[in-house]
Coordinates of C-alpha atoms in Angstrom, one line a residue:
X18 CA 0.0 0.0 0.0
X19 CA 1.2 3.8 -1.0
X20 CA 3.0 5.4 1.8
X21 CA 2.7 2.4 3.9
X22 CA 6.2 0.3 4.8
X23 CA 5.8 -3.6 3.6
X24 CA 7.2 -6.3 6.0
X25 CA 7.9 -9.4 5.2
X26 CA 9.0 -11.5 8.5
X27 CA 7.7 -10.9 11.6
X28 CA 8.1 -12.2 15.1
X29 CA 4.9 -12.6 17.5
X30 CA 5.8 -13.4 21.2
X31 CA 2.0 -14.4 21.6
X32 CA 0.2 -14.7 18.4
X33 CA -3.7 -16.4 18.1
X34 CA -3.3 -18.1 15.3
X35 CA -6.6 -19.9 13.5
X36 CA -6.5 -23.1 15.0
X37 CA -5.3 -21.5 18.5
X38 CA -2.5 -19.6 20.4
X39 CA 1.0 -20.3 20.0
X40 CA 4.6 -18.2 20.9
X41 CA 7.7 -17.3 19.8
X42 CA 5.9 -17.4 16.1
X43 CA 7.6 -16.6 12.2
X44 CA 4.9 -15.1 10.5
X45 CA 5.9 -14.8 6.5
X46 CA 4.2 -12.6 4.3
X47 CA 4.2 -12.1 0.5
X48 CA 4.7 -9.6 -2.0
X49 CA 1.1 -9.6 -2.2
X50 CA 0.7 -9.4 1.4
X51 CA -0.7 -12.8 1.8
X52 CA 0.8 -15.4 4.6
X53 CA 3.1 -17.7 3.1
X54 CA 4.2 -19.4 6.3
X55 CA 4.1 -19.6 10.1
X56 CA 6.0 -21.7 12.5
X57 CA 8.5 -21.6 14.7
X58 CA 11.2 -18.1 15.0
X59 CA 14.4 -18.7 14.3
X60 CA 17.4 -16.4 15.2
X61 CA 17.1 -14.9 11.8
X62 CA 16.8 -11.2 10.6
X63 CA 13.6 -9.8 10.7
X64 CA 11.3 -6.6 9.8
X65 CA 9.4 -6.3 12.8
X66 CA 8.9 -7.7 16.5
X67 CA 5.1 -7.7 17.6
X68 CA 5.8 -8.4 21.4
X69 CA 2.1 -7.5 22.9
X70 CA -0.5 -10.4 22.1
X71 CA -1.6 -10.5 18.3
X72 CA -5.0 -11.0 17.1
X73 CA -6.5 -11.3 13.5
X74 CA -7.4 -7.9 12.6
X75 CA -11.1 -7.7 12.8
X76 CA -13.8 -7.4 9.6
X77 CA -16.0 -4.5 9.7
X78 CA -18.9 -5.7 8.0
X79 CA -21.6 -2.6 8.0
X80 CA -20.1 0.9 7.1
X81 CA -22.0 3.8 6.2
X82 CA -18.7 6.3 6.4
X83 CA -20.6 9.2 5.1
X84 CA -23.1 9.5 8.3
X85 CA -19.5 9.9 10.5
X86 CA -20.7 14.0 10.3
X87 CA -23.8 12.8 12.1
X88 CA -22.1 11.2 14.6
X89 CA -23.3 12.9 18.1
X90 CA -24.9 15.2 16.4
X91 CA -28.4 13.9 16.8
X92 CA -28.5 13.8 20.6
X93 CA -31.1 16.8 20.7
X94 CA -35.1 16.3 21.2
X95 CA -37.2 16.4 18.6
X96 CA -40.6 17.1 18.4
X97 CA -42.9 14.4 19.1
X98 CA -41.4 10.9 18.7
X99 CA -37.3 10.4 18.7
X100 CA -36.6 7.0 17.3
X101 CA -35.0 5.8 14.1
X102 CA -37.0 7.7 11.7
X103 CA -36.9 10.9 13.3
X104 CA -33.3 10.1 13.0
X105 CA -33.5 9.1 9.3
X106 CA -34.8 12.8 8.6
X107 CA -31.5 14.2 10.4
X108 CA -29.1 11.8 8.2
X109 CA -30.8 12.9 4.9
X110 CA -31.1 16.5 6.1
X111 CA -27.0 16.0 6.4
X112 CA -26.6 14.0 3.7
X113 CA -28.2 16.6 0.6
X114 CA -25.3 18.1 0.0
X115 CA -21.9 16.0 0.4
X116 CA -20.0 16.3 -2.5
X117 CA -17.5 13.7 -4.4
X118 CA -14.9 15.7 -2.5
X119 CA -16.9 15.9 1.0
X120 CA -17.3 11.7 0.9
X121 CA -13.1 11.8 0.5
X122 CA -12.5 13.6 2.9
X123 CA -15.2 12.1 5.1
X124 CA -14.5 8.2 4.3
X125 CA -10.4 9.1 4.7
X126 CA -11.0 10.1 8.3
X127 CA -13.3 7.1 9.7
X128 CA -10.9 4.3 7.4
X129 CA -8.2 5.9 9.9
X130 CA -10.3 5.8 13.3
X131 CA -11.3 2.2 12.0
X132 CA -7.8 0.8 11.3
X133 CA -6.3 2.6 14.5
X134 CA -8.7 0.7 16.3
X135 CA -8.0 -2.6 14.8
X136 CA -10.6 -3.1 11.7
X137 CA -8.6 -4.2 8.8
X138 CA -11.3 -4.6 6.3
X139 CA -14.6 -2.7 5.7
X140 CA -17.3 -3.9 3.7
X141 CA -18.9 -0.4 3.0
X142 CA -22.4 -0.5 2.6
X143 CA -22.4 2.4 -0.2
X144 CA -25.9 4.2 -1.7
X145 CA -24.9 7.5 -1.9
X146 CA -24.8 7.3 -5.6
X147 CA -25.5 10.6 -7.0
X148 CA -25.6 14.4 -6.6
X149 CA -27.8 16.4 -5.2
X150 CA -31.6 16.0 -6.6
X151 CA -30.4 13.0 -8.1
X152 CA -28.8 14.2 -11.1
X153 CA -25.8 11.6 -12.4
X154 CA -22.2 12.3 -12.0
X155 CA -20.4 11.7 -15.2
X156 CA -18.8 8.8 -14.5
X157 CA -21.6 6.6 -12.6
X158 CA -19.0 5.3 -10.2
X159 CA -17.8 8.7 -9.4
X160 CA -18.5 9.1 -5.7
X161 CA -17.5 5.2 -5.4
X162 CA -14.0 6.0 -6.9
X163 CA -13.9 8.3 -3.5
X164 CA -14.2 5.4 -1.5
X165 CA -12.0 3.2 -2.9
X166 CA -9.2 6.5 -2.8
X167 CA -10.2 7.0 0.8
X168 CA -9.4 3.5 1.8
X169 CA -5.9 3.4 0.2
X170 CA -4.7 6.3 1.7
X171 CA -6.2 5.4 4.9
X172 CA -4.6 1.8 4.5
X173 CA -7.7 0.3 5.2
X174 CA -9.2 -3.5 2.9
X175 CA -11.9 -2.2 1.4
X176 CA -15.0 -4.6 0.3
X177 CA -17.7 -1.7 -1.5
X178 CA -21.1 -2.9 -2.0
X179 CA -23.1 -0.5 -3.8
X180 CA -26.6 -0.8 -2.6
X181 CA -29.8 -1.1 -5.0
X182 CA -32.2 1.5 -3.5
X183 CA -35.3 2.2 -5.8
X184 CA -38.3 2.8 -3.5
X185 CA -39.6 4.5 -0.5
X186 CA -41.6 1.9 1.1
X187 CA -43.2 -1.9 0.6
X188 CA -46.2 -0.4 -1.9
X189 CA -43.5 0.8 -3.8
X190 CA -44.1 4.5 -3.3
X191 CA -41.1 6.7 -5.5
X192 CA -38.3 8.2 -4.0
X193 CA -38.7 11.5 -2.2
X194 CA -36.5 14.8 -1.4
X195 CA -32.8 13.5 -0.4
X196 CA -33.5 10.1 -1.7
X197 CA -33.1 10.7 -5.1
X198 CA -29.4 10.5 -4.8
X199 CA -29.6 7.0 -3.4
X200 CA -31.7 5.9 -6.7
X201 CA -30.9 3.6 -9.5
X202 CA -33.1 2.1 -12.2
X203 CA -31.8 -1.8 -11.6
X204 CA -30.1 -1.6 -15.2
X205 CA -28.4 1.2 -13.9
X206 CA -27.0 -0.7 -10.9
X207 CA -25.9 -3.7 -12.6
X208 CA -23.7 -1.1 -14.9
X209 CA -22.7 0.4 -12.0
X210 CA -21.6 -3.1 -9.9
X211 CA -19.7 -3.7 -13.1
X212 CA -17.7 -0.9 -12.9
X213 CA -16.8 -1.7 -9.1
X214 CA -15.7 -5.2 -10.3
X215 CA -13.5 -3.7 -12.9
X216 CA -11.8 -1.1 -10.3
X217 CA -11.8 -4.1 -7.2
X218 CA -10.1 -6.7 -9.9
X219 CA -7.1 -4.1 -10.4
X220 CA -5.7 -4.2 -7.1
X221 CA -5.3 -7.2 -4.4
X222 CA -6.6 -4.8 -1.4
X223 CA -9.9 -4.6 -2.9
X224 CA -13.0 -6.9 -3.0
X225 CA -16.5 -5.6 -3.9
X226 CA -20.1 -7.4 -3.6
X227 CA -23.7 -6.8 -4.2
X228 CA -26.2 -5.7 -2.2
X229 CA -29.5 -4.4 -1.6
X230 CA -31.1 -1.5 0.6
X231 CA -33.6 -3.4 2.2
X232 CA -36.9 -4.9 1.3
X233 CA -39.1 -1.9 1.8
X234 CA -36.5 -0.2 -0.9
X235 CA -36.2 -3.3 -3.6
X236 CA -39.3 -4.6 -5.3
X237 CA -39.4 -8.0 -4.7
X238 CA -38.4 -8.7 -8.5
X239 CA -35.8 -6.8 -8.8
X240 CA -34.3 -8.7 -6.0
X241 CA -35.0 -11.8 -7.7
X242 CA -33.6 -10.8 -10.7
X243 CA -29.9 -9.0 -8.8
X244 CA -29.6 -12.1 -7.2
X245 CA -29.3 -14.4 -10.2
X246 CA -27.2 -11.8 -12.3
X247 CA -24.7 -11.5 -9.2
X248 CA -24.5 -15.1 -9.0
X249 CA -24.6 -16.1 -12.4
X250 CA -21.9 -12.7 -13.6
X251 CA -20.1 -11.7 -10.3
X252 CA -18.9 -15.0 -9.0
X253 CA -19.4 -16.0 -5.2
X254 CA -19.3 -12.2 -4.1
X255 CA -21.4 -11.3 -1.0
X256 CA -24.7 -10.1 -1.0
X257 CA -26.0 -7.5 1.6
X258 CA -29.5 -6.3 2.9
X259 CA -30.7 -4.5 5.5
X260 CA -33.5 -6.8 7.3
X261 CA -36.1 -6.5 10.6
X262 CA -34.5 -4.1 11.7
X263 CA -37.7 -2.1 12.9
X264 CA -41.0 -3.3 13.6
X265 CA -42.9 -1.2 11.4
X266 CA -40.8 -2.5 8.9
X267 CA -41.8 -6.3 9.6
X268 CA -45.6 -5.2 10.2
X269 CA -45.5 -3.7 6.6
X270 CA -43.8 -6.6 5.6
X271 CA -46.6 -9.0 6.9
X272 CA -49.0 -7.1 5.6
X273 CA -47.9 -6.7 1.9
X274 CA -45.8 -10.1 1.1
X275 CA -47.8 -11.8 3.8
X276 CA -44.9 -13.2 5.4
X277 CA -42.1 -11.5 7.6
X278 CA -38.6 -10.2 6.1
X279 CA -36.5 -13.1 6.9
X280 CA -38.9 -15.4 6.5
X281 CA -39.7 -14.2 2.9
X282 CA -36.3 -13.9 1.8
X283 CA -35.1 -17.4 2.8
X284 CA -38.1 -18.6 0.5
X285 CA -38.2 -16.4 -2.1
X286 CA -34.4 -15.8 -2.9
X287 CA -31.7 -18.0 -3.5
X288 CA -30.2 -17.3 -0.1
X289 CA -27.1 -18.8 1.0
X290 CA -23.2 -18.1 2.4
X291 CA -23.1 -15.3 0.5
X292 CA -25.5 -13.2 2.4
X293 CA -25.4 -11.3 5.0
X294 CA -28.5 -10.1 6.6
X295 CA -27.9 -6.2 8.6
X296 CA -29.3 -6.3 12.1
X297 CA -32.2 -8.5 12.2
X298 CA -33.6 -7.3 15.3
X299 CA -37.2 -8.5 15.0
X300 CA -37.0 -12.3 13.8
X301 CA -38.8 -15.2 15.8
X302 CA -37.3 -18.5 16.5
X303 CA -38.5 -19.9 12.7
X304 CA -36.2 -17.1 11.2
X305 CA -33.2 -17.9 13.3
X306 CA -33.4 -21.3 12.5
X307 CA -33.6 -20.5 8.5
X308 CA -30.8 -18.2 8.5
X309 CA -28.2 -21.3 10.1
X310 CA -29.8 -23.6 7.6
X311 CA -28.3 -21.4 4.9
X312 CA -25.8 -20.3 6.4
X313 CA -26.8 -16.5 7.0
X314 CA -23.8 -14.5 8.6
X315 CA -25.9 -12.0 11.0
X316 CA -24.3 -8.3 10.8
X317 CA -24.5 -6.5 14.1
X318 CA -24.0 -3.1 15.1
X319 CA -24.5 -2.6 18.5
X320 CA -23.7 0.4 19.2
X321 CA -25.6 2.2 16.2
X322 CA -28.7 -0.6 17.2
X323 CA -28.5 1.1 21.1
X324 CA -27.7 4.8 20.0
X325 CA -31.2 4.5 17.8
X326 CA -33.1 2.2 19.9
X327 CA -33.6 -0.5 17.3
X328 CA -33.4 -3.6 20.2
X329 CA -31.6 -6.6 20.5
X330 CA -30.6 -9.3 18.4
X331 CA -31.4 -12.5 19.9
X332 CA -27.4 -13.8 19.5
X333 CA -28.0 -16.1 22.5
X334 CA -29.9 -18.3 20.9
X335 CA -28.9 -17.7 17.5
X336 CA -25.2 -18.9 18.8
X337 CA -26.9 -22.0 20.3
X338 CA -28.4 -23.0 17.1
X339 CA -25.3 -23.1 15.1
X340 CA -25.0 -19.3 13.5
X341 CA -22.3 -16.7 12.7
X342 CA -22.3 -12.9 13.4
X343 CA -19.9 -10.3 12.6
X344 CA -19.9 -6.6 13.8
X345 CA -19.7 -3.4 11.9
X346 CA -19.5 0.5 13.1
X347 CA -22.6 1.1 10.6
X348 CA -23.7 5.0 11.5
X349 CA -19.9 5.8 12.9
X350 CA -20.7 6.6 16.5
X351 CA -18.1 4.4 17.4
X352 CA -14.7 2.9 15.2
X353 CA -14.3 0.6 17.9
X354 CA -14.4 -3.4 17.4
X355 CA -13.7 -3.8 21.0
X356 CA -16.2 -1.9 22.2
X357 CA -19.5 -3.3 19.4
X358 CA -18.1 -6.2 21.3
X359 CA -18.7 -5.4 24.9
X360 CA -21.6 -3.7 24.2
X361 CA -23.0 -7.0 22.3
X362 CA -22.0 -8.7 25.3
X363 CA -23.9 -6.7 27.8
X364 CA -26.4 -6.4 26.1
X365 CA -27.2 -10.2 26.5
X366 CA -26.3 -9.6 30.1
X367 CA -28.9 -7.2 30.8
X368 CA -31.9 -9.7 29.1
X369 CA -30.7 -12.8 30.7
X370 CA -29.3 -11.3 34.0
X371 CA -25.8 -13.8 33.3
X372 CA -22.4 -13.3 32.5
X373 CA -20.3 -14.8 29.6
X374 CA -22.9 -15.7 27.3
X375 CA -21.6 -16.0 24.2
X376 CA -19.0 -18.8 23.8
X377 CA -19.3 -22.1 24.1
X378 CA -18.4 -24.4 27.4
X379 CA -15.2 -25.0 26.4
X380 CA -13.7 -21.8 26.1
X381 CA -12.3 -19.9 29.2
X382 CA -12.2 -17.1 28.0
X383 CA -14.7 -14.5 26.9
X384 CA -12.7 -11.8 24.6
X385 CA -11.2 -14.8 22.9
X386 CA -14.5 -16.5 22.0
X387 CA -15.8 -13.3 20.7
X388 CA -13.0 -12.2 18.5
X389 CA -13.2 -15.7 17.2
X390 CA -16.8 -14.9 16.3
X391 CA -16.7 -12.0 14.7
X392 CA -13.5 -12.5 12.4
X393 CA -15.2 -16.1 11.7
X394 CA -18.6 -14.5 10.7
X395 CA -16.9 -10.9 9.4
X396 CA -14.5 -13.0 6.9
X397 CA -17.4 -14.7 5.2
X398 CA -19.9 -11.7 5.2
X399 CA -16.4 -9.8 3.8
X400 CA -15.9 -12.6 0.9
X401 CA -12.8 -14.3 2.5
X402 CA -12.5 -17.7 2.5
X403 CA -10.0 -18.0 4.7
X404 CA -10.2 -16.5 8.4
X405 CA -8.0 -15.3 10.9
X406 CA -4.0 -15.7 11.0
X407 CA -3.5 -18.5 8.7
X408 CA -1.3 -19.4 5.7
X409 CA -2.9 -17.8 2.5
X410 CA -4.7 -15.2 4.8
X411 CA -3.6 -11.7 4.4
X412 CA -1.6 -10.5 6.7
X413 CA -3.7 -8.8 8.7
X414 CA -2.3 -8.5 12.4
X415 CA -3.4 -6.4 15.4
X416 CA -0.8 -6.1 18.4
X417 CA -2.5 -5.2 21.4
X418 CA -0.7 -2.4 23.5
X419 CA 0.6 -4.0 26.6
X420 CA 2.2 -0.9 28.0
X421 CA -1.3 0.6 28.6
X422 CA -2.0 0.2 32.4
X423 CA -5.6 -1.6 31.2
X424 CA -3.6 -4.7 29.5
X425 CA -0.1 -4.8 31.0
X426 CA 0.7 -7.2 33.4
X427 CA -1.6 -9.7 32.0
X428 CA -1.1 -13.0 30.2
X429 CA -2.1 -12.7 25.9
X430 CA -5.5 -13.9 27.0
X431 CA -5.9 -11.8 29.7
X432 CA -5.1 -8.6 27.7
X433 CA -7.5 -10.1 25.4
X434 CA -10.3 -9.9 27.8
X435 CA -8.8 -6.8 29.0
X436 CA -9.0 -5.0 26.0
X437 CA -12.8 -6.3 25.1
X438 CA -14.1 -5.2 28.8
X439 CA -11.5 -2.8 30.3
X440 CA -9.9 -1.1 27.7
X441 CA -8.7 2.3 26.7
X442 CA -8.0 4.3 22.7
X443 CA -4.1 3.5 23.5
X444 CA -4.9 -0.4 23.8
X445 CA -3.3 -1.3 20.0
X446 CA -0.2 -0.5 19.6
X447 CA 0.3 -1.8 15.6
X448 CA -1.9 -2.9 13.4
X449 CA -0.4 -4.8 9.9
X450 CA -3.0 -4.6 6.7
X451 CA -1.9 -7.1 4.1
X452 CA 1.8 -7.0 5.6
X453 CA 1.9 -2.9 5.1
X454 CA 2.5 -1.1 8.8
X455 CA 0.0 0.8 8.3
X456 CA -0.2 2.0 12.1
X457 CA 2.7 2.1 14.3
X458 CA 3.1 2.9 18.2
X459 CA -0.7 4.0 17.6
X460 CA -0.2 6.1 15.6
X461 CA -1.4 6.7 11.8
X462 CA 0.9 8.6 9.1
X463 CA -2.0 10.0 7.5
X464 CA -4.3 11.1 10.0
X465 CA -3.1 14.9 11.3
X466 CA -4.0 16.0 7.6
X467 CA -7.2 13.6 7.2
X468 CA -8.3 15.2 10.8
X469 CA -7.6 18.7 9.2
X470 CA -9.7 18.0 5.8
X471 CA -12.5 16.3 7.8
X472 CA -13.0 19.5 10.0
X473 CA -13.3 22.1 7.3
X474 CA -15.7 19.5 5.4
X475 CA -17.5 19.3 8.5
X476 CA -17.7 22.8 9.0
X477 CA -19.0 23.5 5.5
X478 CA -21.2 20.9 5.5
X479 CA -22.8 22.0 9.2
X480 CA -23.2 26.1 7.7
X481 CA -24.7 25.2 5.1
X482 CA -27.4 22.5 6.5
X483 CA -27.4 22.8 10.1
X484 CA -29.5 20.2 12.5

């Protein structure tokens, strides 16, 4: 990656590798940034020593990086009823007039926070297509061209899944005010997800896949008809939708395909690994039993889910039964893996009045069962076959900061935990994206200047459309 310095051997004192935790570990890494081989350090030269505990870096699977300006910005009453659709009206209020150059700057900052924080890939849930009142740039993929930019100077995987988004409700009502720029004919998608696959195929750091707003924005053909071209013309890429995440949303559901969301999809679409299905708050036991069937990774964001007062994911179960869930930062008010983990965590604490819910009765330790979760469930929903720290992996490596007073003195598991439950913005110290140090002693190359841009973008953005 530009501006980033490649390694190529690196020692781990404590390294959790895919199959388990080992020390004193040789981690080999290609040209291409992919693991070649890992065993045993030998007393020969080497690029870098990782000496805190090192962890797969962990998948961000829901990004929206263009509602970062929103991000605690919404925390005043409105009148009457404050819940996600009095939000909505904020984020479209903010979003009517971010420009090609805006999303840059916007997208460069919250890559940075992400990868800081130990995300390594972000699958960015993209739908902010066009300009203002709709009208199309000249080059279709013009304001995804920003992302992709964004992410390699932020040294940040990017997976960019440009989002179908054609209605304003299940009956199919058009588009209204600040929609418009979210809008595409489905032609027009499929020309624009062929122009992502063109850009992703150049370049080893970036994977794409399809996706689709959610079922109250898709006609129910439409989605029929992307999933069979994306299977049949894009491969085994993922495909992403928005699902249950509010009641009204499965009420409308009900009452216009008869069935619930999950329910409908799993019997109407060609649903299998390559799905991901965003939040699915509202799903009853039938649904969480259809999405292990085929394979469903769940995407969960808790702490967008608790900041809009969505509810809560029934993971409990869901684990019990067999399924996968990864985590994403989704609205940006936090870039924190370790802390959509914790919350996830308590929230489960707080409905079954327990502790250490989600792993399974062999494993000791809590952090380590769920940072085995979410890069499990986050690879898949992210297109990678492999996961974790394995050969043919990139070489994607966290080191945790053991000089911070909230890990040190620990054992690797411990600072693990530690850093899940207990910890602090100085807790990773380096974080490897495909074998390029891409932040070093906790700190990023790039992000004095991205912090600069973002705040004049900001400003502009909040004088000319202020909340």
């Amino acid at each position: 990656m530009a501006g980033f310095r490649s390694v190529h051997r690196v020692r781990c004192e404590n390294i959790k590798l895919a199959d388990g935790w080992a020390q004193d570990q040789l981690v080999e890494i290609s040209s291409e940034g992919l693991i070649t081989n890992i065993g045993p350090a030998d007393e020969v030269p080497v690029d870098l020593v990782l000496r805190g505990p090192v962890v797969p870096g962990i998948p961000n699977l829901h990004s929206h990086a263009h509602q970062r300006v929103l991000a605690g910005m919404t925390e005043t009453r409105t009148p009457g009823k404050d819940d996600f659709w009095s939000w909505r009206d904020l984020m479209y209020r903010a979003n009517k007039s971010i420009t090609p150059d805006d999303l840059e700057s916007i997208a460069r900052l919250v890559f940075i926070e992400m990868v800081k924080q130990g995300y390594t890939v972000v699958a960015e849930f993209h739908y902010l297509h066009h300009a203002p009142g709709g009208e199309h740039y000249l080059q279709i993929d013009e304001m995804s061209q920003r992302l992709w930019s964004a992410a390699e100077d932020a040294g940040i995987t990017l997976v960019l899944l440009p989002v179908l988004y054609s209605y304003g409700g299940f009956d199919q009502r058009p588009l209204q005010g600040a929609q418009f720029r979210f809008s595409n004919s489905l032609e027009d998608y499929l020309r624009l997800l062929e122009k992502v696959r063109d850009f992703a195929d150049r370049r080893g750091n970036r994977g794409y896949g399809a996706a689709a707003h959610s079922l109250r924005a898709v006609a129910p053909e439409q989605l029929i008809e992307l999933e069979a071209v994306s299977h049949r013309d894009h491969s085994d890429i993922p495909f992403h939708i928005h699902v249950a995440e509010q009641m009204n949303e499965v009420e409308e559901c009900i009452a216009l395909l008869g069935t619930r969301p999950v329910e409908w999809l799993c019997e109407a679409v060609n649903v299998d690994h390559r799905w991901c299905f965003i939040h699915a708050t509202h799903v009853v036991d039938q649904e969480l039993e259809s999405m292990v069937d085929r394979d469903v990774v769940v995407g969960l964001c808790p702490t967008t889910e608790a900041n809009l007062g969505d509810g809560l994911f029934p993971v409990t179960k869901f684990l019990a039964l067999g399924g996968k869930f990864g985590i994403g930062s989704d609205s940006q008010v936090c870039s924190d893996p370790s802390r959509e983990l914790q919350l996830l965590e308590y929230g489960q604490r707080l409905v079954h009045h327990r502790r250490a819910l989600l792993m399974n009765s062999d494993e000791k330790h809590n952090g380590n069962a769920l940072v085995h979760s979410a890069v499990e469930g986050g690879s898949q929903a992210c297109g990678r076959p492999l996961i974790g720290i394995t050969v043919g992996a990139p070489a994607d490596l966290v080191e945790l900061n053991t000089d911070s007073p909230r890990l040190s003195g620990r054992t690797a598991l411990e600072a693990l935990d530690s850093w899940i439950f207990a910890g602090a913005d100085n807790s990773v110290r380096t974080v490897l994206v495909m074998g390029s140090e891409v932040v070093t002693e906790g700190r990023h190359i790039g992000e004095a200047s991205a912090t600069r841009n973002f705040l004049n973008t900001f400003k502009r953005l909040t004088d000319s459309s202020p909340l």
